Coordinates of N, CA and C and ligand atoms in Angstrom, one line a residue:
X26 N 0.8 -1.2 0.0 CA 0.0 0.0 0.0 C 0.9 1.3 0.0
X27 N 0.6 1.9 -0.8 CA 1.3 3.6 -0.5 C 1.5 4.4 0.8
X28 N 2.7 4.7 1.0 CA 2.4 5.3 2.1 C 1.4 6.8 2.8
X29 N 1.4 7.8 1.1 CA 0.8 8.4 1.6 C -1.2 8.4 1.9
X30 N -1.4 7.1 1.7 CA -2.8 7.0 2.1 C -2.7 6.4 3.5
X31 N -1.6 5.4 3.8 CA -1.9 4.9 5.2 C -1.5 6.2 5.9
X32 N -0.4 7.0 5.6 CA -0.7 8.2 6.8 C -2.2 9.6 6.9
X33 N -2.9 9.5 5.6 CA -4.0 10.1 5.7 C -4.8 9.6 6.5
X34 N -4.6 7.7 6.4 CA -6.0 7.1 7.3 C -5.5 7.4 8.5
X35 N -4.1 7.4 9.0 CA -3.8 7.6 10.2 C -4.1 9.0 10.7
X36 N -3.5 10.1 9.8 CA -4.4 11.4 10.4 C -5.7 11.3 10.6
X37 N -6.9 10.3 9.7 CA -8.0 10.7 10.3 C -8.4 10.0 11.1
X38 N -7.6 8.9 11.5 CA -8.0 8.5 13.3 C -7.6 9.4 14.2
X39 N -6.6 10.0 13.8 CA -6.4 11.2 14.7 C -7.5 11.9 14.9
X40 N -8.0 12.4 14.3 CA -9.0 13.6 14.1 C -10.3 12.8 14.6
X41 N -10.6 11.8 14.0 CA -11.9 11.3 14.9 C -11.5 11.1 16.8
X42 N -10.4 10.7 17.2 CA -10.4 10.5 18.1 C -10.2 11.9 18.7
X43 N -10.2 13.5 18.3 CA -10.0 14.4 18.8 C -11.7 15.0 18.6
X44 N -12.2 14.5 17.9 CA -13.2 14.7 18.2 C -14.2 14.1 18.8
X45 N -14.0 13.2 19.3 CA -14.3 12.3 20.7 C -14.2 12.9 21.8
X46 N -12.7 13.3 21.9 CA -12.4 14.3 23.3 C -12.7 15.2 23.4
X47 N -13.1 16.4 22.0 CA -13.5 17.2 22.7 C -15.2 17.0 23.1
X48 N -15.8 16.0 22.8 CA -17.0 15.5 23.3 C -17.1 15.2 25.0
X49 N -16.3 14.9 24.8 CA -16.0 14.3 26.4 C -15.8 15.2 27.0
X50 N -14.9 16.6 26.7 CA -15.0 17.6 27.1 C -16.0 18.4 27.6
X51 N -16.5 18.9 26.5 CA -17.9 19.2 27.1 C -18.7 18.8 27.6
X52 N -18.7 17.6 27.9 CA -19.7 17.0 28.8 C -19.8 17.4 30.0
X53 N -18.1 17.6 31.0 CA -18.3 18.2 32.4 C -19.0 19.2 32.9
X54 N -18.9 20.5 32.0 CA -19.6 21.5 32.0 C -21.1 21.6 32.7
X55 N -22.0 21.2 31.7 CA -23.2 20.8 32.4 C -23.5 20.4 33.4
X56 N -22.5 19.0 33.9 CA -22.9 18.3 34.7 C -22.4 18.9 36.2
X57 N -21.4 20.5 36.1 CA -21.1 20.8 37.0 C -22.1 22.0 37.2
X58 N -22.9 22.1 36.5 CA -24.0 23.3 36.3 C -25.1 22.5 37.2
X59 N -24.8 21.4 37.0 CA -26.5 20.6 37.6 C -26.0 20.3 39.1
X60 N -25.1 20.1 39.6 CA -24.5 20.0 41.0 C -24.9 21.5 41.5
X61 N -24.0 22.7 40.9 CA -24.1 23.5 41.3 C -25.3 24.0 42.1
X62 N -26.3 23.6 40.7 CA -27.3 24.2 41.0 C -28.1 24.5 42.2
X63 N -28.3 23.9 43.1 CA -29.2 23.9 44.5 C -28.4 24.7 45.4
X64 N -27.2 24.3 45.4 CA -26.6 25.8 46.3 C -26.8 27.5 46.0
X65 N -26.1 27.1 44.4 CA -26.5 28.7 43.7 C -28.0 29.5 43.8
X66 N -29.0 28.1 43.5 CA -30.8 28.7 44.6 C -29.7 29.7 45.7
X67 N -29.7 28.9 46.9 CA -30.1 29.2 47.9 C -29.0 30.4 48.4
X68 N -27.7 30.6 47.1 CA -27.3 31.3 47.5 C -28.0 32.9 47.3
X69 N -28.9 32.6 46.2 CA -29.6 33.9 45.7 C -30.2 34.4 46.8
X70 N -31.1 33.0 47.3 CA -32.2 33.0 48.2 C -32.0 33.6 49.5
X71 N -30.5 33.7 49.9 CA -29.5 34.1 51.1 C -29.8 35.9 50.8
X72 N -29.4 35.9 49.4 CA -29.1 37.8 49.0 C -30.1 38.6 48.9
X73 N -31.1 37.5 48.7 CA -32.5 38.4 48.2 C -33.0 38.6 50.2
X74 N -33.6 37.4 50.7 CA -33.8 37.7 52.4 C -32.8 39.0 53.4
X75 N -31.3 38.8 52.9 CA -30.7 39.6 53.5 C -30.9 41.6 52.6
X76 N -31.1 41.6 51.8 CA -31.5 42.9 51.4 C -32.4 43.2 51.7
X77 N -33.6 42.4 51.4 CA -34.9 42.5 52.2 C -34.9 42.9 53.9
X78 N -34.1 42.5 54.3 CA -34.1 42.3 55.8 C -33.1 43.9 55.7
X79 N -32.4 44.2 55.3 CA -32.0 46.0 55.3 C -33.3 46.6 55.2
X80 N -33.8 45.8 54.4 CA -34.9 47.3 53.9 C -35.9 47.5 55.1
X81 N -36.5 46.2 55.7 CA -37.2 46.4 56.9 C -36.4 46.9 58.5
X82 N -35.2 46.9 58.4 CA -34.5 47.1 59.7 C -34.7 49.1 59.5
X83 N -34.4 49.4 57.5 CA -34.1 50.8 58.1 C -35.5 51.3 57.8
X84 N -36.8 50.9 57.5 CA -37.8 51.4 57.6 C -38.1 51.5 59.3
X85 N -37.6 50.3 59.9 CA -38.2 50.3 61.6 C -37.5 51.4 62.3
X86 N -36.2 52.2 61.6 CA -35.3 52.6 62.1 C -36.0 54.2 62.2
X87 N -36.6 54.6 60.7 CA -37.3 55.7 60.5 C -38.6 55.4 61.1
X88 N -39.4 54.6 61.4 CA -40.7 55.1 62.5 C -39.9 55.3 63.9
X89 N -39.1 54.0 64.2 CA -38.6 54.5 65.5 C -38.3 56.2 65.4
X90 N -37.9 57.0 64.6 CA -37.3 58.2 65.0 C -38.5 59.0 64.7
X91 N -39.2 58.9 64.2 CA -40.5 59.2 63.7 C -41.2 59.3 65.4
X92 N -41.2 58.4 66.0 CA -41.8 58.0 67.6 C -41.1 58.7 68.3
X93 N -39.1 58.7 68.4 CA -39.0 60.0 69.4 C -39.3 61.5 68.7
X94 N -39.9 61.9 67.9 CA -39.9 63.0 67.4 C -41.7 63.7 68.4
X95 N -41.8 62.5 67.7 CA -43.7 63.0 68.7 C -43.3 62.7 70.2
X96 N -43.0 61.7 70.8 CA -42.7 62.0 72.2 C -41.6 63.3 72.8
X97 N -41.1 63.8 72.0 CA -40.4 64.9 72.1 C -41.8 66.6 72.0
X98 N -42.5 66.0 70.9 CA -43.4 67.4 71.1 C -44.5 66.8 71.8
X99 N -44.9 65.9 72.6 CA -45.6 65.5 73.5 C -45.1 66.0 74.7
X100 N -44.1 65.9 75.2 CA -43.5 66.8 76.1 C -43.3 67.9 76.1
X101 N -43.1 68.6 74.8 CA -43.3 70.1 74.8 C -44.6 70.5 75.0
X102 N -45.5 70.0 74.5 CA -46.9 70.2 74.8 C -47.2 70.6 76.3
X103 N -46.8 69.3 76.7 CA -47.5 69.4 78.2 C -46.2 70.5 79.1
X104 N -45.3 70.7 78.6 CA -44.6 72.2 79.5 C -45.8 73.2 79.1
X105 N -45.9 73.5 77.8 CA -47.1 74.2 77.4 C -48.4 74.5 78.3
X106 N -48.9 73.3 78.6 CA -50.0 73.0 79.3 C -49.5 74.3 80.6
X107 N -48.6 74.3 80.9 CA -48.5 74.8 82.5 C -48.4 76.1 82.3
X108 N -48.2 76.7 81.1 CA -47.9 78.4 80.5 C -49.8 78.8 80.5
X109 N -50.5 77.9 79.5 CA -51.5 78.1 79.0 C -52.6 80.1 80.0
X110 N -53.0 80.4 79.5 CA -53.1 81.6 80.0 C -54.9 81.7 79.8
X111 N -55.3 81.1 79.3 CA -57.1 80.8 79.4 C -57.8 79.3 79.2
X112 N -58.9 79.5 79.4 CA -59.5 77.9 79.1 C -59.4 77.1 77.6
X113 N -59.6 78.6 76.6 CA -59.6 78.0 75.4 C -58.2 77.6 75.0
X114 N -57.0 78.2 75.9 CA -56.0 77.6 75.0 C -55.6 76.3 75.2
X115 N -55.9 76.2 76.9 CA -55.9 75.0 77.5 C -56.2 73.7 76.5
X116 N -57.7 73.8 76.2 CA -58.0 73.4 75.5 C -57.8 72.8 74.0
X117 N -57.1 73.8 73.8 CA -56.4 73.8 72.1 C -55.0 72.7 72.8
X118 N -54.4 73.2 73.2 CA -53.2 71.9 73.7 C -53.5 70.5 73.5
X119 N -54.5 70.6 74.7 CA -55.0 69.0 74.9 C -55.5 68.7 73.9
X120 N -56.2 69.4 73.3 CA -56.5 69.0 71.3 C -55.2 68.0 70.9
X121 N -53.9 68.8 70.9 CA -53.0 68.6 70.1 C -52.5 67.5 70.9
X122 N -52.4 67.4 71.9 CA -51.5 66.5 72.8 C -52.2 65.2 72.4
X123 N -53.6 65.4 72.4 CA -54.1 64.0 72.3 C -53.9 63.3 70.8
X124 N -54.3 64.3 69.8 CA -53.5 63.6 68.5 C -52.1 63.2 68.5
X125 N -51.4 64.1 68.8 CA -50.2 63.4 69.3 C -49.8 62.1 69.6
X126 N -50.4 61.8 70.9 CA -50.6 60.7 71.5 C -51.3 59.2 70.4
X127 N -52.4 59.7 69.4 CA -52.7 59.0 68.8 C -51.3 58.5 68.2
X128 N -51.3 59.3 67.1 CA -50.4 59.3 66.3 C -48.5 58.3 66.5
X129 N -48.5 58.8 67.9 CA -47.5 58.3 68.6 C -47.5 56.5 69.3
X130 N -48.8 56.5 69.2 CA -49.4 55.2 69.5 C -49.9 54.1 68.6
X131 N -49.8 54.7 67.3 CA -49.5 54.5 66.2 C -48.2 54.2 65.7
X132 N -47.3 55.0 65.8 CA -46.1 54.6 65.3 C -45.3 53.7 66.2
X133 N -45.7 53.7 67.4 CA -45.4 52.7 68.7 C -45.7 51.2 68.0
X134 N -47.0 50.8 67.8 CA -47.5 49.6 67.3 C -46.5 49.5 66.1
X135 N -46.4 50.2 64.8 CA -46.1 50.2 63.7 C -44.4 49.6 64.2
X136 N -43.7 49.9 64.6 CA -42.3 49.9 65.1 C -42.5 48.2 66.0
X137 N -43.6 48.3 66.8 CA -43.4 46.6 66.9 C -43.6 45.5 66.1
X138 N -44.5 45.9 65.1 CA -44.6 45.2 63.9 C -43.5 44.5 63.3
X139 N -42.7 45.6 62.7 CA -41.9 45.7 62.3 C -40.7 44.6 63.0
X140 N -40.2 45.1 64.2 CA -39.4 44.4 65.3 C -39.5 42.9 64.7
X141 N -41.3 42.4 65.2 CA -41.5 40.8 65.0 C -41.2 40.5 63.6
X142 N -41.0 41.3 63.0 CA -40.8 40.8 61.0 C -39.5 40.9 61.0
X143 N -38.9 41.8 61.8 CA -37.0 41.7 61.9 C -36.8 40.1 62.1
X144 N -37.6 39.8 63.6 CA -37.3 38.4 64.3 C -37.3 37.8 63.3
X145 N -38.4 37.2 62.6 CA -38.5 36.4 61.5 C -37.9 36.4 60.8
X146 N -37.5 37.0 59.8 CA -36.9 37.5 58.8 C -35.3 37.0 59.3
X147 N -34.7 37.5 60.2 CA -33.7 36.7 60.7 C -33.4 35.6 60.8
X148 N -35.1 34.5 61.6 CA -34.8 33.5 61.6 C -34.9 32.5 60.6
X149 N -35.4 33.0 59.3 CA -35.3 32.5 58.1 C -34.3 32.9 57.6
X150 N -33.4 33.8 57.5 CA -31.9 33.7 56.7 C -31.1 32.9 57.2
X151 N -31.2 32.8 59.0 CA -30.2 32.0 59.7 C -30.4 30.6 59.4
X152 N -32.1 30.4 58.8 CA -32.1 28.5 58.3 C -31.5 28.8 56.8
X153 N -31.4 29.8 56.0 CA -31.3 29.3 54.8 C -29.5 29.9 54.2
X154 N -28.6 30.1 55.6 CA -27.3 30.3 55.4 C -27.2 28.9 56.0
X155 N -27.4 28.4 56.7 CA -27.4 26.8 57.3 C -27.6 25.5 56.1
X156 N -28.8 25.5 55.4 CA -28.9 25.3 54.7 C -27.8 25.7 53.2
X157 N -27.1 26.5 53.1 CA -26.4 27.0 52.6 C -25.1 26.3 52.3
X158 N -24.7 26.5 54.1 CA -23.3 26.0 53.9 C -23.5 24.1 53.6
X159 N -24.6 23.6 54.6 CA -25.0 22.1 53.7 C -24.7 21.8 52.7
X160 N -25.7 22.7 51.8 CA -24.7 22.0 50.4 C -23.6 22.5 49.3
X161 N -23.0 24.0 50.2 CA -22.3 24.2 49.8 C -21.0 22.9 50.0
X162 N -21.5 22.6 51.2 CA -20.6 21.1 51.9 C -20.0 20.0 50.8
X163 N -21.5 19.8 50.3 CA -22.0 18.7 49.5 C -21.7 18.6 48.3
X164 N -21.8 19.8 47.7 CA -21.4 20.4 46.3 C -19.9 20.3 46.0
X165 N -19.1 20.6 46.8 CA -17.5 21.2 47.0 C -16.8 19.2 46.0
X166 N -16.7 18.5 46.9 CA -16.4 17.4 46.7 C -17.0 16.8 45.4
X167 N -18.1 16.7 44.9 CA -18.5 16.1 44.1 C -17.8 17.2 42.4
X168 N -18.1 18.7 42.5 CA -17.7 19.9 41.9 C -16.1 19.6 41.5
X169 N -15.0 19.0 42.8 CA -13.6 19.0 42.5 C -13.5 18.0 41.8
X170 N -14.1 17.2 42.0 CA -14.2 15.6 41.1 C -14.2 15.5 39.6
X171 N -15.2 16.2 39.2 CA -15.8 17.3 38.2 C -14.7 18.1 37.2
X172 N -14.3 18.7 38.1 CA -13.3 19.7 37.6 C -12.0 18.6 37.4
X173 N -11.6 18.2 38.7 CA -10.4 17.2 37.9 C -10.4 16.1 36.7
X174 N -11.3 15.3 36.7 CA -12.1 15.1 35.3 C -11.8 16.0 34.1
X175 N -12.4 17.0 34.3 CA -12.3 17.9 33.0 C -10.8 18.5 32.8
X176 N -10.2 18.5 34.1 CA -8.9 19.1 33.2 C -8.3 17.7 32.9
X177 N -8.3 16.5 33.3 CA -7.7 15.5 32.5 C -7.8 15.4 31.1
X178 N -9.2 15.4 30.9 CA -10.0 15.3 29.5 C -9.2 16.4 28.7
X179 N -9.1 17.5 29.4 CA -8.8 18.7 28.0 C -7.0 18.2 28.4
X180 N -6.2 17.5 28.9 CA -5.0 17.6 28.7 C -4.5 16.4 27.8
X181 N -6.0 15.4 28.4 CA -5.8 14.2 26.7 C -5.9 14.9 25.4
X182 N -6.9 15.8 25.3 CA -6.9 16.4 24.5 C -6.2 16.9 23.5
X183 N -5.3 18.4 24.2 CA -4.4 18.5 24.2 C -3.2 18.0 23.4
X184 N -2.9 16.4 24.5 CA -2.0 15.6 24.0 C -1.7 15.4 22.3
X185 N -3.5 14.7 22.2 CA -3.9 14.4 21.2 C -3.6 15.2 20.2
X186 N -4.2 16.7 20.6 CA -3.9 17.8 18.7 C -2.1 18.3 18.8
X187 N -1.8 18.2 19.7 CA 0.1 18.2 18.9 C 0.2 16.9 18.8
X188 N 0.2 16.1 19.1 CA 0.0 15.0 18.4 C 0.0 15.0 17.0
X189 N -1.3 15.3 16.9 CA -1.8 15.7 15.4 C -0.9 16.7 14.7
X190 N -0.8 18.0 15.2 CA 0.2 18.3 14.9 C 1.4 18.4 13.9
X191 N 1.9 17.4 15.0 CA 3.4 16.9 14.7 C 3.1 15.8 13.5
X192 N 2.2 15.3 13.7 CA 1.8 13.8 12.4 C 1.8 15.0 11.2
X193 N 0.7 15.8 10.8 CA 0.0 16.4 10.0 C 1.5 17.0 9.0
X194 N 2.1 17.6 10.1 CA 3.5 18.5 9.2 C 4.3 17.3 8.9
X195 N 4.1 16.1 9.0 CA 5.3 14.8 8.3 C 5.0 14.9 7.4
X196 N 3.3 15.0 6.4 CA 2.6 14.6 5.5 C 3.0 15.4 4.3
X197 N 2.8 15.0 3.4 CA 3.2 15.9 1.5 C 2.1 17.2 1.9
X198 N 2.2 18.2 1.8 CA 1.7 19.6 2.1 C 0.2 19.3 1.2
X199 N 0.5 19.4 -0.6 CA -0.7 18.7 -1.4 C -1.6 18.2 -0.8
X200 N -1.3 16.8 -0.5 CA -2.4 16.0 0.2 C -2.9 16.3 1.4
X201 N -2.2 17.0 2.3 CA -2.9 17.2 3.5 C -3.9 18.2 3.5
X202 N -3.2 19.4 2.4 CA -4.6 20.2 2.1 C -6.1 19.5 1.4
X203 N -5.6 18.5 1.0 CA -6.9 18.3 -0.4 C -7.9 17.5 1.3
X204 N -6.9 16.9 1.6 CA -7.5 16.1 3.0 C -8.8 17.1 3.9
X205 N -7.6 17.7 4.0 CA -8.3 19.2 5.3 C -9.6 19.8 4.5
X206 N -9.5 20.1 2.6 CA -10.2 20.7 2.2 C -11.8 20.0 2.1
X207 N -11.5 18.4 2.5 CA -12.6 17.9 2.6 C -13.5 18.0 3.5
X208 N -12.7 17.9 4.8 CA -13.2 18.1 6.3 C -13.6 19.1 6.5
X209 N -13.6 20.6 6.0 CA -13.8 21.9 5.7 C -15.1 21.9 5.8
X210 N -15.7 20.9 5.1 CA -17.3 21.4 5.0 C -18.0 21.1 6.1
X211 N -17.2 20.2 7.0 CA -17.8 19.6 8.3 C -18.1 18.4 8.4
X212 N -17.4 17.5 7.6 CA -17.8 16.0 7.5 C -16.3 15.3 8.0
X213 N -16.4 14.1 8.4 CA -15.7 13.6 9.7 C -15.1 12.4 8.6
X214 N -15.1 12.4 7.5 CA -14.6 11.5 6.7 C -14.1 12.2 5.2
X215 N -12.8 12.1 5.0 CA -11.7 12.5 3.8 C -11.2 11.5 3.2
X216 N -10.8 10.0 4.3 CA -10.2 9.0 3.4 C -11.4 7.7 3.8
X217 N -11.5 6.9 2.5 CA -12.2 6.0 2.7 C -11.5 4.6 2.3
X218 N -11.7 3.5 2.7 CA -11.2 2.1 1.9 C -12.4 1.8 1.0
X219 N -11.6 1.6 -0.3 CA -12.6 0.9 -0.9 C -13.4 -0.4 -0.9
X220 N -14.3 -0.7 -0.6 CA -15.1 -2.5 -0.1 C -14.2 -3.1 -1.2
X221 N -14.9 -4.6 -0.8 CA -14.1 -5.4 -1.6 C -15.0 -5.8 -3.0
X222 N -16.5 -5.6 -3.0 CA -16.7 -5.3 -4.3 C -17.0 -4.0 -5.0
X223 N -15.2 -3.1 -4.6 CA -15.3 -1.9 -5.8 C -16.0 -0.6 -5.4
X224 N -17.0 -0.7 -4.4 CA -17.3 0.7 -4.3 C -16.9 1.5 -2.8
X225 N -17.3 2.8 -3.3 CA -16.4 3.2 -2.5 C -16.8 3.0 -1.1
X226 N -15.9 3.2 0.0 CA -16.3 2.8 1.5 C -17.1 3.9 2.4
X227 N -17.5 5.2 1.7 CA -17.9 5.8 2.3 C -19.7 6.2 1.8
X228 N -19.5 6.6 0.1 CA -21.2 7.0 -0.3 C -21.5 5.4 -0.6
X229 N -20.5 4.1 -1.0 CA -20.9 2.8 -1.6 C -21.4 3.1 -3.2
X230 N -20.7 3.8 -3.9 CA -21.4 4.2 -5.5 C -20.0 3.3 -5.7
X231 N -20.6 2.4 -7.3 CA -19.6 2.0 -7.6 C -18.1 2.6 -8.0
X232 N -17.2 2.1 -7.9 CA -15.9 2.4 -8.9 C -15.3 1.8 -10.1
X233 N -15.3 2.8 -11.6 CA -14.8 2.2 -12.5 C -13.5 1.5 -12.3
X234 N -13.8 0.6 -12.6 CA -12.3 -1.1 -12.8 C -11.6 -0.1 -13.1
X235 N -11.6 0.8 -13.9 CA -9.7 1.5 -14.2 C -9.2 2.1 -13.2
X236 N -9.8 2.9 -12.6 CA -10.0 3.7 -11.6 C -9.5 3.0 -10.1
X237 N -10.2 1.8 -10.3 CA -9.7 0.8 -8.5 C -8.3 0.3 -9.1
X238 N -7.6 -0.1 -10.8 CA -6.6 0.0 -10.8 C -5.4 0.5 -10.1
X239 N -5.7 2.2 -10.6 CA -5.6 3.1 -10.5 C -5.1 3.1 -8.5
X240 N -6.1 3.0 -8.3 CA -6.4 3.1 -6.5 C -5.3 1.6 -6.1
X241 N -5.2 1.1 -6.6 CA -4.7 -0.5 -6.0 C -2.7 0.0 -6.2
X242 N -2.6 0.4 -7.1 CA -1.4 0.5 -7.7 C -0.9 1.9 -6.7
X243 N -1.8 2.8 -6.4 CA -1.4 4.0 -5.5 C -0.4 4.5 -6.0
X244 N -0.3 5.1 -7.5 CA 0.6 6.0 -7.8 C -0.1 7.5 -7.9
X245 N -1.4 7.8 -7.7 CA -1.8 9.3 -7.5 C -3.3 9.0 -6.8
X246 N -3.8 10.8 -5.9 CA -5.1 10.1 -5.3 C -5.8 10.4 -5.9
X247 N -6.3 9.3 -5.8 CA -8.1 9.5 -6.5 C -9.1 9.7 -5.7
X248 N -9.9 10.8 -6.1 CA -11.5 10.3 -5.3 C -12.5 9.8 -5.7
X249 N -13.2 10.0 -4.8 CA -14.9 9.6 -5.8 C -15.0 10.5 -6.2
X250 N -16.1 9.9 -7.0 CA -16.8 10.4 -8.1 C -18.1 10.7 -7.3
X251 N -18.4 10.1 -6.3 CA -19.4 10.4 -6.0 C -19.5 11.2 -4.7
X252 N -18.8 11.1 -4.0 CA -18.6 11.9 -2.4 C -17.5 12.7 -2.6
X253 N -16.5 12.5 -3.2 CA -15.6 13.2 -2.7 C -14.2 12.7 -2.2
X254 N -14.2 12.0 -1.3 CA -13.5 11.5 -0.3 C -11.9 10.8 -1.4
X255 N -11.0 10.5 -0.6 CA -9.8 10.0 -1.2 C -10.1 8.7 -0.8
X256 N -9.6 7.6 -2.0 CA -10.1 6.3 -1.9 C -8.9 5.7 -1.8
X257 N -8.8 4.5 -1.0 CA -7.5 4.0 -0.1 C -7.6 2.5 -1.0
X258 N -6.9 2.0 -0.9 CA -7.0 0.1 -1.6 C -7.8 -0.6 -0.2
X259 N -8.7 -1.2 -0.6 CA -8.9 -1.9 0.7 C -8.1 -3.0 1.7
X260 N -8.6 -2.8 2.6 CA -7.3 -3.1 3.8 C -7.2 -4.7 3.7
X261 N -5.5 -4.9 3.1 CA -5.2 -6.1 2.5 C -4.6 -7.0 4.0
X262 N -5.8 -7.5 4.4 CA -5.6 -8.2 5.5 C -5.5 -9.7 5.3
X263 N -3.9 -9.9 5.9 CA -3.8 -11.3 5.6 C -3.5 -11.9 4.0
X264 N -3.9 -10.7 3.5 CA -3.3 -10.9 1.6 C -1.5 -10.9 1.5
X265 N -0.6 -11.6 0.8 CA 0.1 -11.6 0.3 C 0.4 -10.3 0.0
X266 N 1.4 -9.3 0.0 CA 1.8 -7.9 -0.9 C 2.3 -9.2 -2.3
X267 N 2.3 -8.4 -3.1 CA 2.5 -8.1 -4.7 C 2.1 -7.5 -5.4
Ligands
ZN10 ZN1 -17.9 8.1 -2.3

């Protein structure tokens, strides 16, 4: 057999087996997306509670000051009370003092409200940072596993295309292009053997007898006629050379 078709067939086991790996490569990805996944929930779940829980601490913060503001003029009031200089102003005071008082009894309630939604609110981030670090626990180990996997994979990889490489630049420059020009279009086959009745090993359309001459004798490449592909002598297993 010629040599330059056994090294074409050998480049394209190369090349199929590089595109094996990088299948295998990709595969980790996902599967570290789907581990991930239940911690990254809950880490959201952590961010969103804890902002939420700002927002009610500084709302409680502004009625609280809101509440010493009116007990502050509740006490001015009633110094007031003691100045007052007739019945009607008297009067007008205690008007005011008593809204006050509403008002202040109002934001009193409103500020405990608030308080028991702090409690809560706390005691549900503190289960779901707990819950957090769980599977952050859980995640870690299974994720390294994962990861070490994948950089093995991409260093087979790796291996493989200088590999290729270094094979590809041995080859007659001509043929490796016509090779490459095939695979170009995105098809995973450039060299084929031809069967042993004649047609070719890849579309199976026959081959003219001069032609598999031609192919047997490997003095230039031929392709098909019908695919494309560079046609190799079929693999003379256990045949005699002559
Ligand atoms: Zn063909």
């Amino acid at each position: 057999m010629t040599t330059h078709l056994t090294s074409l067939k050998e480049l394209q086991k190369l090349d199929v087996d590089i595109v094996a790996a990088r299948r295998i490569v990709a595969t980790f990805d996902p599967q570290i997306e789907v581990i991930e996944e239940p911690a990254l929930a809950l880490e959201s779940e952590v961010t969103r509670l804890r902002s939420r829980l700002q927002e009610v601490e500084l709302d409680e913060r502004r009625v609280e000051l809101s509440a010493d503001e009116k007990r502050a003029r509740s006490k001015k009031l009633d110094e007031r009370l003691t100045t007052v200089r007739n019945v009607r102003e008297e009067a007008a005071v205690h008007a005011e003092i008593d809204m006050v008082r509403r008002s202040l009894e109002g934001a009193e309630q409103e500020a405990l409200t608030l308080l028991d939604q702090i409690r809560r609110m706390e005691e549900r981030l503190e289960e779901s940072q707990k819950a957090l670090e769980v599977a952050q626990a859980e995640v870690e180990p299974k994720r390294d596993e994962l990861v070490e996997q994948r950089e093995a994979a991409k260093t087979e990889l790796a291996e493989l295309e200088s590999r290729r490489d270094a094979f590809a630049s041995g080859i007659d420059a001509r043929e490796r292009d016509t090779y490459e020009s095939i695979l170009a279009g995105g098809r995973t086959v450039a060299v084929a053997d031809v069967t042993e009745d004649g047609a070719c090993g890849n579309c199976f359309s026959v081959i003219p007898l001069q032609l598999q001459n031609q192919i047997l004798h490997g003095e230039e490449m031929i392709r098909c006629e019908g695919c494309g592909v560079i046609l190799a002598p079929p693999e003379a297993e256990g045949s005699a050379a002559g």
